[in-house]
Amino acid sequence: MLQEKEAHAAEFERTFIAIKPDGVQRGLIAEIISRFERKGYKLVAIKLVIPTNDFAQKHYHDLKERPFFSGLCDFLSSGPVLAMVWEGEGVIKYGRKLIGATDPQKSEPGTIRGDLAVVVGRNIIHGSDGPETAEEEISLWFSPNELISYSSNAEKWIYGVN
Ligand code: IDP
Ligand code: MG
């Protein structure tokens, strides 16, 4: 039975989620964390950091050709960011669903951006968009010893595994 549980746990994926400076300043940390927590995902790393501009450029390197890149990096490095890693079955893709579309004007009500943000340049939260970026972003923001592996008593109720 223990083996079965371990095998199941090994399937869990991890994603990088960050509350950007606007979300932190607006007092939305608890609101956003609670949406991931209540869903049934497990928090495995968390820290409050003010990224340097250089670090922000690394985080958003895929967007360096876009006209908003410089303003985006200035913004991300303008104040505290709450960096997190969340774990669970399908968390990368479903985390993006919880977050909603990039432009809050197009995010559905019920999503984080749909409920809590208005414009694309201040959309309060970041989430990895796929398995490769999740891995890349987790290792950019966290060292391996900051990722906490633990079993949660809720898991057997969330996943139905004994
Ligand atoms: P995502 O955050 O939903 O993954 P990306 O396309 O990866 O969206 O863009 C990263 C971030 O860049 C967005 O969350 C948003 O803050 C910002 N951004 C994206 N498009 C625009 C734009 O057209 N104008 C200003 N900022 C933008
Ligand atoms: Mg993105």
mmCIF file of C-alpha atoms in Angstrom, residues 14 138-139 142-148:
data_model
loop_
_atom_site.group_PDB
_atom_site.id
_atom_site.type_symbol
_atom_site.label_atom_id
_atom_site.label_comp_id
_atom_site.label_asym_id
_atom_site.label_seq_id
_atom_site.Cartn_x
_atom_site.Cartn_y
_atom_site.Cartn_z
ATOM 1 C CA ARG A 14 5.069 20.970 -9.875
ATOM 2 C CA ILE A 138 11.358 26.532 -10.442
ATOM 3 C CA SER A 139 15.129 26.166 -10.772
ATOM 4 C CA PHE A 142 14.432 28.233 -5.938
ATOM 5 C CA SER A 143 17.383 26.117 -4.925
ATOM 6 C CA PRO A 144 16.615 22.394 -4.509
ATOM 7 C CA ASN A 145 16.789 22.566 -0.707
ATOM 8 C CA GLU A 146 13.984 25.142 -0.651
ATOM 9 C CA LEU A 147 11.550 22.612 -2.155
ATOM 10 C CA ILE A 148 9.919 20.773 0.708
#
